[in-house]
Amino acid sequence: MKIRKIATTLMAVFFSLTAFSRPLSAEMPSPESCKAAILTELSTGTVLYELNPDLRLPIASVTKIMTLLITAEEIEKGNISFSDIAVCSAYAGSMDGSVIWLEEGEEMELGELIKSVVIASANDACVVIAEHIEGSEEKFVERMNKKARSLGLTNTHFVNCVGYDDPEHYSSARDIALMSGELKRYDYFDDFLLTRLDSVRTGTKRETQLLNTNKLIRSYDGISGLKTGTTDNAGCCLSATAEKRGMELCAVVLGCPDDDTRFSTAKSLLDYGFEGFESVMPHPDVSELLEIPVKRGVKKAADTRFSAVSEVILPKGSESKIEYHYSRTPEISAPVEKGQVLGFVTMTVDDEVIGTAKIIAAEEVEELNYGKSLSSLLEEIFRF
């Protein structure tokens, strides 16, 4: 590449601009008594509100978001299916807290076990799933931590797959929002997430009812999930997702003093997001797609186009305020690759950057060598 200095400068600008993740200021809600909270829009990763978002805290059964994420990945790969038969070990059967009273040696379809985890947060079912996938909970937890690292979750560490309190078992509101977004990419558990009441071993003497612990599925319009968690050390925790008006929001609240507070706080955060913000598709001006002169190319200039423009989340009424700022390299040397970055469009509202798009080469331009020069000359002669 013969425009290395220009390209390096442009890429530095690009990475500094795409680091933007938070929309313009708006009146913030005041979460009640929780230790940490965050509100994000999942498709864009935009942070709409945060309170101690990187504080490491116990998260109770919100842990199972990661357990379910790995389960979803295994289903996607075809390694496991809902019809698999899993066997309860003595260890899995010894779990306490929220359980479906699995017994050592008991067999159950994986789909029923997953349903028990999603709806009723069953700890014994959770361990059986972990053992079915990795052979032991210990190995499964290693995978959970590996997945956390791959997602860049710098304030997360797991000791078990269910969420029992342990000084070394923690996460943060921001990390939970990120793993929630990853889980919501899959739809395998969507029906369970919105099921209020179901059962396992249905029609038998050991039939066990499953009651969804997420009360928002009965009261919040657009709710789509996700997971509650409660222990003495963690307090009441929740990751709640909801979708409407072209946005899917995730409200995470940790360390709430009681059940009512966690749901009312999550509801107020979701209301704040849906009532105060909207998804906007920016529209850079196509008349700004100027040709870029090419030195020593078979063509004297390269046509340009915009890369895919991403939606942005803005306070309502801000779309008309978007301003577009165009920067391009004044000239480029051949060869030019199709899709090569030649500039950027920076989008701002009230001087605050809300997003960027690339200006890229719409075509390939080869370098003009002796043979191509001679061929071009002969074409000109015969055309004359």
Short mmCIF file of N, CA and C in Angstrom, two decimals, residues 209-356:
data_model
loop_
_atom_site.label_atom_id
_atom_site.label_comp_id
_atom_site.label_asym_id
_atom_site.label_seq_id
_atom_site.Cartn_x
_atom_site.Cartn_y
_atom_site.Cartn_z
N GLN A 209 -44.04 -28.82 39.23
CA GLN A 209 -44.41 -27.56 38.57
C GLN A 209 -43.19 -26.64 38.45
N LEU A 210 -43.19 -25.89 37.37
CA LEU A 210 -42.16 -24.89 37.12
C LEU A 210 -42.82 -23.53 37.05
N LEU A 211 -42.42 -22.63 37.94
CA LEU A 211 -42.98 -21.29 37.96
C LEU A 211 -41.89 -20.29 37.59
N ASN A 212 -42.16 -19.49 36.57
CA ASN A 212 -41.17 -18.51 36.11
C ASN A 212 -40.95 -17.45 37.18
N THR A 213 -39.69 -17.21 37.49
CA THR A 213 -39.34 -16.25 38.53
C THR A 213 -39.26 -14.81 38.02
N ASN A 214 -39.39 -14.62 36.70
CA ASN A 214 -39.35 -13.27 36.13
C ASN A 214 -40.77 -12.72 36.06
N LYS A 215 -41.15 -11.93 37.05
CA LYS A 215 -42.51 -11.41 37.13
C LYS A 215 -42.85 -10.45 35.99
N LEU A 216 -41.85 -9.90 35.33
CA LEU A 216 -42.11 -8.95 34.26
C LEU A 216 -42.78 -9.59 33.05
N ILE A 217 -42.68 -10.92 32.92
CA ILE A 217 -43.33 -11.55 31.77
C ILE A 217 -44.85 -11.45 31.86
N ARG A 218 -45.36 -11.15 33.05
CA ARG A 218 -46.80 -11.01 33.23
C ARG A 218 -47.25 -9.56 33.22
N SER A 219 -46.30 -8.62 33.23
CA SER A 219 -46.71 -7.23 33.44
C SER A 219 -46.07 -6.21 32.50
N TYR A 220 -45.02 -6.60 31.77
CA TYR A 220 -44.32 -5.60 30.97
C TYR A 220 -44.50 -5.88 29.48
N ASP A 221 -45.05 -4.91 28.76
CA ASP A 221 -45.28 -5.04 27.33
C ASP A 221 -43.95 -5.12 26.59
N GLY A 222 -43.81 -6.18 25.78
CA GLY A 222 -42.59 -6.34 24.99
C GLY A 222 -41.50 -7.13 25.66
N ILE A 223 -41.73 -7.61 26.88
CA ILE A 223 -40.69 -8.35 27.59
C ILE A 223 -40.28 -9.59 26.79
N SER A 224 -38.98 -9.89 26.77
CA SER A 224 -38.49 -11.05 26.01
C SER A 224 -37.61 -11.97 26.85
N GLY A 225 -37.37 -11.64 28.11
CA GLY A 225 -36.54 -12.47 28.99
C GLY A 225 -36.09 -11.62 30.17
N LEU A 226 -35.20 -12.05 31.08
CA LEU A 226 -34.27 -13.09 30.73
C LEU A 226 -33.98 -13.96 31.97
N LYS A 227 -33.37 -13.40 33.05
CA LYS A 227 -32.98 -14.27 34.16
C LYS A 227 -32.91 -13.51 35.48
N THR A 228 -33.49 -14.13 36.50
CA THR A 228 -33.42 -13.61 37.86
C THR A 228 -32.33 -14.35 38.63
N GLY A 229 -31.99 -13.82 39.80
CA GLY A 229 -31.07 -14.50 40.69
C GLY A 229 -31.17 -13.92 42.09
N THR A 230 -31.16 -14.79 43.09
CA THR A 230 -31.27 -14.33 44.48
C THR A 230 -30.47 -15.24 45.41
N THR A 231 -29.59 -14.65 46.19
CA THR A 231 -28.95 -15.34 47.31
C THR A 231 -28.78 -14.33 48.43
N ASP A 232 -28.44 -14.81 49.62
CA ASP A 232 -28.24 -13.90 50.74
C ASP A 232 -27.13 -12.90 50.45
N ASN A 233 -26.06 -13.36 49.81
CA ASN A 233 -24.92 -12.49 49.57
C ASN A 233 -25.15 -11.56 48.36
N ALA A 234 -25.80 -12.07 47.33
CA ALA A 234 -25.99 -11.29 46.11
C ALA A 234 -27.17 -10.35 46.19
N GLY A 235 -28.10 -10.62 47.08
CA GLY A 235 -29.34 -9.86 47.07
C GLY A 235 -30.20 -10.29 45.89
N CYS A 236 -31.09 -9.43 45.46
CA CYS A 236 -31.98 -9.73 44.34
C CYS A 236 -31.40 -9.13 43.06
N CYS A 237 -31.20 -9.97 42.06
CA CYS A 237 -30.57 -9.55 40.80
C CYS A 237 -31.47 -9.89 39.63
N LEU A 238 -31.25 -9.20 38.52
CA LEU A 238 -32.09 -9.43 37.34
C LEU A 238 -31.44 -8.89 36.10
N SER A 239 -31.51 -9.68 35.03
CA SER A 239 -31.25 -9.18 33.68
C SER A 239 -32.56 -9.31 32.92
N ALA A 240 -33.14 -8.17 32.55
CA ALA A 240 -34.45 -8.15 31.89
C ALA A 240 -34.29 -7.58 30.49
N THR A 241 -34.81 -8.30 29.49
CA THR A 241 -34.77 -7.82 28.11
C THR A 241 -36.18 -7.59 27.60
N ALA A 242 -36.33 -6.58 26.78
CA ALA A 242 -37.63 -6.25 26.20
C ALA A 242 -37.42 -5.66 24.81
N GLU A 243 -38.39 -5.87 23.94
CA GLU A 243 -38.25 -5.42 22.55
C GLU A 243 -39.52 -4.72 22.08
N LYS A 244 -39.36 -3.51 21.57
CA LYS A 244 -40.43 -2.79 20.91
C LYS A 244 -39.86 -1.54 20.26
N ARG A 245 -40.61 -1.02 19.30
CA ARG A 245 -40.22 0.21 18.57
C ARG A 245 -38.84 0.08 17.93
N GLY A 246 -38.53 -1.12 17.45
CA GLY A 246 -37.28 -1.31 16.73
C GLY A 246 -36.06 -1.39 17.61
N MET A 247 -36.22 -1.50 18.92
CA MET A 247 -35.08 -1.62 19.83
C MET A 247 -35.29 -2.81 20.76
N GLU A 248 -34.19 -3.48 21.12
CA GLU A 248 -34.24 -4.49 22.18
C GLU A 248 -33.32 -4.02 23.29
N LEU A 249 -33.91 -3.73 24.43
CA LEU A 249 -33.16 -3.20 25.56
C LEU A 249 -32.87 -4.30 26.58
N CYS A 250 -31.78 -4.11 27.31
CA CYS A 250 -31.43 -5.00 28.41
C CYS A 250 -31.17 -4.17 29.64
N ALA A 251 -31.95 -4.40 30.68
CA ALA A 251 -31.77 -3.72 31.97
C ALA A 251 -31.22 -4.73 32.97
N VAL A 252 -30.05 -4.44 33.51
CA VAL A 252 -29.44 -5.31 34.52
C VAL A 252 -29.41 -4.55 35.83
N VAL A 253 -29.92 -5.18 36.89
CA VAL A 253 -29.84 -4.60 38.23
C VAL A 253 -29.27 -5.65 39.17
N LEU A 254 -28.31 -5.24 40.00
CA LEU A 254 -27.64 -6.16 40.91
C LEU A 254 -27.69 -5.62 42.33
N GLY A 255 -27.78 -6.55 43.28
CA GLY A 255 -27.72 -6.17 44.69
C GLY A 255 -28.92 -5.39 45.18
N CYS A 256 -30.10 -5.68 44.66
CA CYS A 256 -31.31 -5.00 45.14
C CYS A 256 -31.72 -5.60 46.49
N PRO A 257 -32.34 -4.80 47.35
CA PRO A 257 -32.66 -5.29 48.70
C PRO A 257 -33.82 -6.27 48.76
N ASP A 258 -34.69 -6.24 47.76
CA ASP A 258 -35.84 -7.14 47.78
C ASP A 258 -36.37 -7.37 46.38
N ASP A 259 -37.31 -8.31 46.29
CA ASP A 259 -37.87 -8.73 45.01
C ASP A 259 -38.57 -7.59 44.29
N ASP A 260 -39.42 -6.85 45.01
CA ASP A 260 -40.17 -5.77 44.37
C ASP A 260 -39.24 -4.70 43.81
N THR A 261 -38.18 -4.40 44.53
CA THR A 261 -37.27 -3.35 44.09
C THR A 261 -36.57 -3.73 42.79
N ARG A 262 -36.16 -5.01 42.68
CA ARG A 262 -35.45 -5.38 41.45
C ARG A 262 -36.35 -5.25 40.23
N PHE A 263 -37.62 -5.63 40.35
CA PHE A 263 -38.52 -5.55 39.20
C PHE A 263 -38.94 -4.11 38.91
N SER A 264 -39.22 -3.33 39.94
CA SER A 264 -39.60 -1.94 39.71
C SER A 264 -38.44 -1.13 39.13
N THR A 265 -37.22 -1.44 39.57
CA THR A 265 -36.05 -0.74 39.05
C THR A 265 -35.80 -1.10 37.59
N ALA A 266 -35.88 -2.39 37.28
CA ALA A 266 -35.69 -2.82 35.89
C ALA A 266 -36.77 -2.21 35.00
N LYS A 267 -38.01 -2.18 35.50
CA LYS A 267 -39.11 -1.59 34.72
C LYS A 267 -38.86 -0.11 34.46
N SER A 268 -38.39 0.61 35.47
CA SER A 268 -38.14 2.05 35.29
C SER A 268 -37.02 2.29 34.29
N LEU A 269 -36.01 1.42 34.28
CA LEU A 269 -34.93 1.55 33.31
C LEU A 269 -35.44 1.28 31.90
N LEU A 270 -36.22 0.22 31.73
CA LEU A 270 -36.77 -0.09 30.41
C LEU A 270 -37.68 1.02 29.92
N ASP A 271 -38.53 1.54 30.81
CA ASP A 271 -39.40 2.66 30.44
C ASP A 271 -38.59 3.87 29.99
N TYR A 272 -37.55 4.15 30.72
CA TYR A 272 -36.65 5.27 30.38
C TYR A 272 -36.09 5.10 28.98
N GLY A 273 -35.68 3.88 28.65
CA GLY A 273 -35.11 3.63 27.33
C GLY A 273 -36.12 3.75 26.22
N PHE A 274 -37.26 3.12 26.38
CA PHE A 274 -38.26 3.13 25.31
C PHE A 274 -38.94 4.49 25.14
N GLU A 275 -39.13 5.20 26.24
CA GLU A 275 -39.80 6.49 26.16
C GLU A 275 -38.88 7.63 25.75
N GLY A 276 -37.58 7.47 26.02
CA GLY A 276 -36.67 8.59 25.76
C GLY A 276 -35.78 8.46 24.55
N PHE A 277 -35.71 7.25 23.95
CA PHE A 277 -34.76 7.03 22.87
C PHE A 277 -35.44 6.34 21.69
N GLU A 278 -34.79 6.42 20.54
CA GLU A 278 -35.30 5.76 19.35
C GLU A 278 -34.13 5.31 18.48
N SER A 279 -34.42 4.32 17.64
CA SER A 279 -33.43 3.82 16.68
C SER A 279 -33.53 4.63 15.40
N VAL A 280 -32.39 5.16 14.95
CA VAL A 280 -32.36 6.03 13.78
C VAL A 280 -31.34 5.47 12.78
N MET A 281 -31.72 5.47 11.50
CA MET A 281 -30.79 5.08 10.45
C MET A 281 -30.25 6.34 9.77
N PRO A 282 -28.96 6.66 9.97
CA PRO A 282 -28.38 7.84 9.33
C PRO A 282 -28.34 7.68 7.81
N HIS A 283 -28.34 8.82 7.11
CA HIS A 283 -28.33 8.81 5.65
C HIS A 283 -27.28 9.79 5.14
N PRO A 284 -26.03 9.35 5.01
CA PRO A 284 -25.01 10.23 4.42
C PRO A 284 -25.40 10.63 3.01
N ASP A 285 -24.93 11.78 2.58
CA ASP A 285 -25.28 12.36 1.29
C ASP A 285 -24.50 11.68 0.17
N VAL A 286 -25.21 11.02 -0.76
CA VAL A 286 -24.53 10.30 -1.84
C VAL A 286 -23.80 11.25 -2.79
N SER A 287 -24.19 12.52 -2.79
CA SER A 287 -23.48 13.48 -3.65
C SER A 287 -22.05 13.70 -3.16
N GLU A 288 -21.76 13.25 -1.94
CA GLU A 288 -20.41 13.37 -1.40
C GLU A 288 -19.51 12.20 -1.80
N LEU A 289 -20.04 11.28 -2.59
CA LEU A 289 -19.25 10.15 -3.06
C LEU A 289 -18.43 10.59 -4.28
N LEU A 290 -17.37 11.33 -4.01
CA LEU A 290 -16.53 11.88 -5.07
C LEU A 290 -15.52 10.83 -5.56
N GLU A 291 -15.13 10.97 -6.82
CA GLU A 291 -14.05 10.11 -7.32
C GLU A 291 -12.73 10.51 -6.67
N ILE A 292 -11.90 9.52 -6.37
CA ILE A 292 -10.59 9.77 -5.79
C ILE A 292 -9.53 9.58 -6.88
N PRO A 293 -8.72 10.60 -7.18
CA PRO A 293 -7.68 10.46 -8.20
C PRO A 293 -6.73 9.31 -7.87
N VAL A 294 -6.35 8.55 -8.91
CA VAL A 294 -5.46 7.41 -8.74
C VAL A 294 -4.18 7.66 -9.54
N LYS A 295 -3.04 7.62 -8.87
CA LYS A 295 -1.75 7.75 -9.54
C LYS A 295 -1.31 6.39 -10.07
N ARG A 296 -0.81 6.40 -11.31
CA ARG A 296 -0.26 5.22 -11.95
C ARG A 296 -1.26 4.06 -11.99
N GLY A 297 -2.52 4.40 -12.23
CA GLY A 297 -3.55 3.38 -12.34
C GLY A 297 -4.05 3.26 -13.76
N VAL A 298 -4.68 2.12 -14.07
CA VAL A 298 -5.26 1.96 -15.40
C VAL A 298 -6.46 2.88 -15.57
N LYS A 299 -7.01 3.35 -14.47
CA LYS A 299 -8.02 4.41 -14.49
C LYS A 299 -7.47 5.60 -13.73
N LYS A 300 -7.91 6.78 -14.12
CA LYS A 300 -7.39 8.00 -13.51
C LYS A 300 -8.04 8.30 -12.17
N ALA A 301 -9.19 7.66 -11.90
CA ALA A 301 -9.89 7.91 -10.64
C ALA A 301 -10.68 6.67 -10.24
N ALA A 302 -10.90 6.53 -8.95
CA ALA A 302 -11.67 5.40 -8.41
C ALA A 302 -13.02 5.90 -7.90
N ASP A 303 -14.08 5.22 -8.30
CA ASP A 303 -15.40 5.53 -7.75
C ASP A 303 -15.45 5.10 -6.29
N THR A 304 -16.30 5.73 -5.50
CA THR A 304 -16.41 5.42 -4.08
C THR A 304 -17.85 5.14 -3.70
N ARG A 305 -18.01 4.51 -2.58
CA ARG A 305 -19.33 4.28 -1.99
C ARG A 305 -19.20 4.25 -0.48
N PHE A 306 -20.33 4.29 0.21
CA PHE A 306 -20.32 4.19 1.66
C PHE A 306 -20.36 2.72 2.06
N SER A 307 -19.69 2.39 3.14
CA SER A 307 -19.86 1.07 3.72
C SER A 307 -21.24 1.01 4.36
N ALA A 308 -21.60 -0.17 4.86
CA ALA A 308 -22.90 -0.29 5.51
C ALA A 308 -22.98 0.69 6.67
N VAL A 309 -24.09 1.41 6.72
CA VAL A 309 -24.31 2.39 7.78
C VAL A 309 -25.15 1.72 8.87
N SER A 310 -24.70 1.82 10.09
CA SER A 310 -25.40 1.17 11.20
C SER A 310 -26.40 2.11 11.85
N GLU A 311 -27.47 1.52 12.37
CA GLU A 311 -28.43 2.31 13.13
C GLU A 311 -27.77 2.86 14.39
N VAL A 312 -28.26 3.97 14.85
CA VAL A 312 -27.77 4.57 16.09
C VAL A 312 -28.96 4.82 17.00
N ILE A 313 -28.70 4.83 18.29
CA ILE A 313 -29.74 5.08 19.28
C ILE A 313 -29.58 6.51 19.78
N LEU A 314 -30.65 7.31 19.61
CA LEU A 314 -30.59 8.72 19.96
C LEU A 314 -31.77 9.11 20.83
N PRO A 315 -31.60 10.16 21.63
CA PRO A 315 -32.77 10.72 22.30
C PRO A 315 -33.82 11.11 21.27
N LYS A 316 -35.06 10.87 21.57
CA LYS A 316 -36.12 11.16 20.61
C LYS A 316 -36.08 12.62 20.18
N GLY A 317 -36.29 12.83 18.89
CA GLY A 317 -36.29 14.17 18.33
C GLY A 317 -34.92 14.65 17.87
N SER A 318 -33.91 13.78 17.95
CA SER A 318 -32.55 14.20 17.59
C SER A 318 -32.19 13.93 16.14
N GLU A 319 -33.01 13.18 15.41
CA GLU A 319 -32.64 12.79 14.05
C GLU A 319 -32.38 14.00 13.16
N SER A 320 -33.19 15.03 13.29
CA SER A 320 -33.04 16.21 12.44
C SER A 320 -31.76 16.99 12.76
N LYS A 321 -31.14 16.68 13.88
CA LYS A 321 -29.93 17.40 14.28
C LYS A 321 -28.64 16.73 13.80
N ILE A 322 -28.77 15.58 13.16
CA ILE A 322 -27.56 14.87 12.74
C ILE A 322 -26.81 15.68 11.68
N GLU A 323 -25.53 15.88 11.90
CA GLU A 323 -24.66 16.52 10.93
C GLU A 323 -23.62 15.51 10.45
N TYR A 324 -23.26 15.62 9.16
CA TYR A 324 -22.35 14.67 8.54
C TYR A 324 -21.06 15.39 8.15
N HIS A 325 -19.93 14.81 8.53
CA HIS A 325 -18.63 15.42 8.23
C HIS A 325 -17.82 14.41 7.43
N TYR A 326 -17.37 14.82 6.25
CA TYR A 326 -16.71 13.92 5.32
C TYR A 326 -15.21 14.19 5.27
N SER A 327 -14.41 13.14 5.35
CA SER A 327 -12.96 13.25 5.21
C SER A 327 -12.49 12.16 4.27
N ARG A 328 -11.63 12.53 3.32
CA ARG A 328 -11.16 11.57 2.32
C ARG A 328 -9.68 11.78 2.07
N THR A 329 -9.02 10.73 1.60
CA THR A 329 -7.67 10.91 1.11
C THR A 329 -7.74 11.66 -0.22
N PRO A 330 -6.90 12.67 -0.45
CA PRO A 330 -6.99 13.46 -1.68
C PRO A 330 -6.55 12.70 -2.92
N GLU A 331 -5.73 11.66 -2.73
CA GLU A 331 -5.18 10.93 -3.87
C GLU A 331 -4.70 9.58 -3.38
N ILE A 332 -4.68 8.62 -4.28
CA ILE A 332 -4.24 7.28 -3.91
C ILE A 332 -3.41 6.70 -5.05
N SER A 333 -2.45 5.86 -4.71
CA SER A 333 -1.62 5.22 -5.72
C SER A 333 -2.13 3.81 -6.00
N ALA A 334 -2.10 3.43 -7.27
CA ALA A 334 -2.50 2.08 -7.66
C ALA A 334 -1.46 1.07 -7.14
N PRO A 335 -1.85 -0.17 -6.89
CA PRO A 335 -3.18 -0.71 -7.14
C PRO A 335 -4.17 -0.36 -6.02
N VAL A 336 -5.45 -0.27 -6.38
CA VAL A 336 -6.51 0.02 -5.42
C VAL A 336 -7.40 -1.22 -5.32
N GLU A 337 -7.63 -1.69 -4.11
CA GLU A 337 -8.48 -2.85 -3.91
C GLU A 337 -9.93 -2.42 -3.73
N LYS A 338 -10.85 -3.21 -4.26
CA LYS A 338 -12.26 -2.94 -4.03
C LYS A 338 -12.55 -3.04 -2.54
N GLY A 339 -13.21 -2.04 -1.99
CA GLY A 339 -13.50 -2.03 -0.56
C GLY A 339 -12.44 -1.36 0.28
N GLN A 340 -11.37 -0.91 -0.37
CA GLN A 340 -10.28 -0.24 0.37
C GLN A 340 -10.78 1.06 0.99
N VAL A 341 -10.41 1.29 2.24
CA VAL A 341 -10.88 2.48 2.95
C VAL A 341 -10.19 3.72 2.41
N LEU A 342 -10.99 4.69 1.96
CA LEU A 342 -10.46 5.93 1.40
C LEU A 342 -10.89 7.16 2.19
N GLY A 343 -11.72 6.95 3.20
CA GLY A 343 -12.16 8.08 4.01
C GLY A 343 -13.23 7.65 4.99
N PHE A 344 -13.80 8.65 5.66
CA PHE A 344 -14.81 8.37 6.67
C PHE A 344 -15.88 9.44 6.66
N VAL A 345 -17.07 9.05 7.11
CA VAL A 345 -18.14 9.99 7.41
C VAL A 345 -18.32 9.96 8.91
N THR A 346 -18.16 11.10 9.54
CA THR A 346 -18.38 11.21 10.98
C THR A 346 -19.72 11.88 11.21
N MET A 347 -20.56 11.26 12.03
CA MET A 347 -21.90 11.79 12.29
C MET A 347 -21.97 12.34 13.70
N THR A 348 -22.47 13.54 13.84
CA THR A 348 -22.53 14.19 15.14
C THR A 348 -23.91 14.77 15.39
N VAL A 349 -24.22 14.94 16.65
CA VAL A 349 -25.38 15.70 17.09
C VAL A 349 -24.90 16.62 18.20
N ASP A 350 -25.08 17.92 17.99
CA ASP A 350 -24.61 18.91 18.96
C ASP A 350 -23.13 18.70 19.29
N ASP A 351 -22.35 18.45 18.25
CA ASP A 351 -20.90 18.29 18.34
C ASP A 351 -20.46 17.02 19.06
N GLU A 352 -21.37 16.13 19.36
CA GLU A 352 -21.01 14.86 19.97
C GLU A 352 -21.10 13.76 18.92
N VAL A 353 -20.04 12.96 18.80
CA VAL A 353 -20.00 11.91 17.79
C VAL A 353 -20.99 10.80 18.15
N ILE A 354 -21.83 10.43 17.18
CA ILE A 354 -22.80 9.35 17.41
C ILE A 354 -22.51 8.12 16.56
N GLY A 355 -21.61 8.25 15.59
CA GLY A 355 -21.28 7.10 14.76
C GLY A 355 -20.40 7.49 13.59
N THR A 356 -19.94 6.48 12.88
CA THR A 356 -19.11 6.70 11.70
C THR A 356 -19.49 5.70 10.61
#
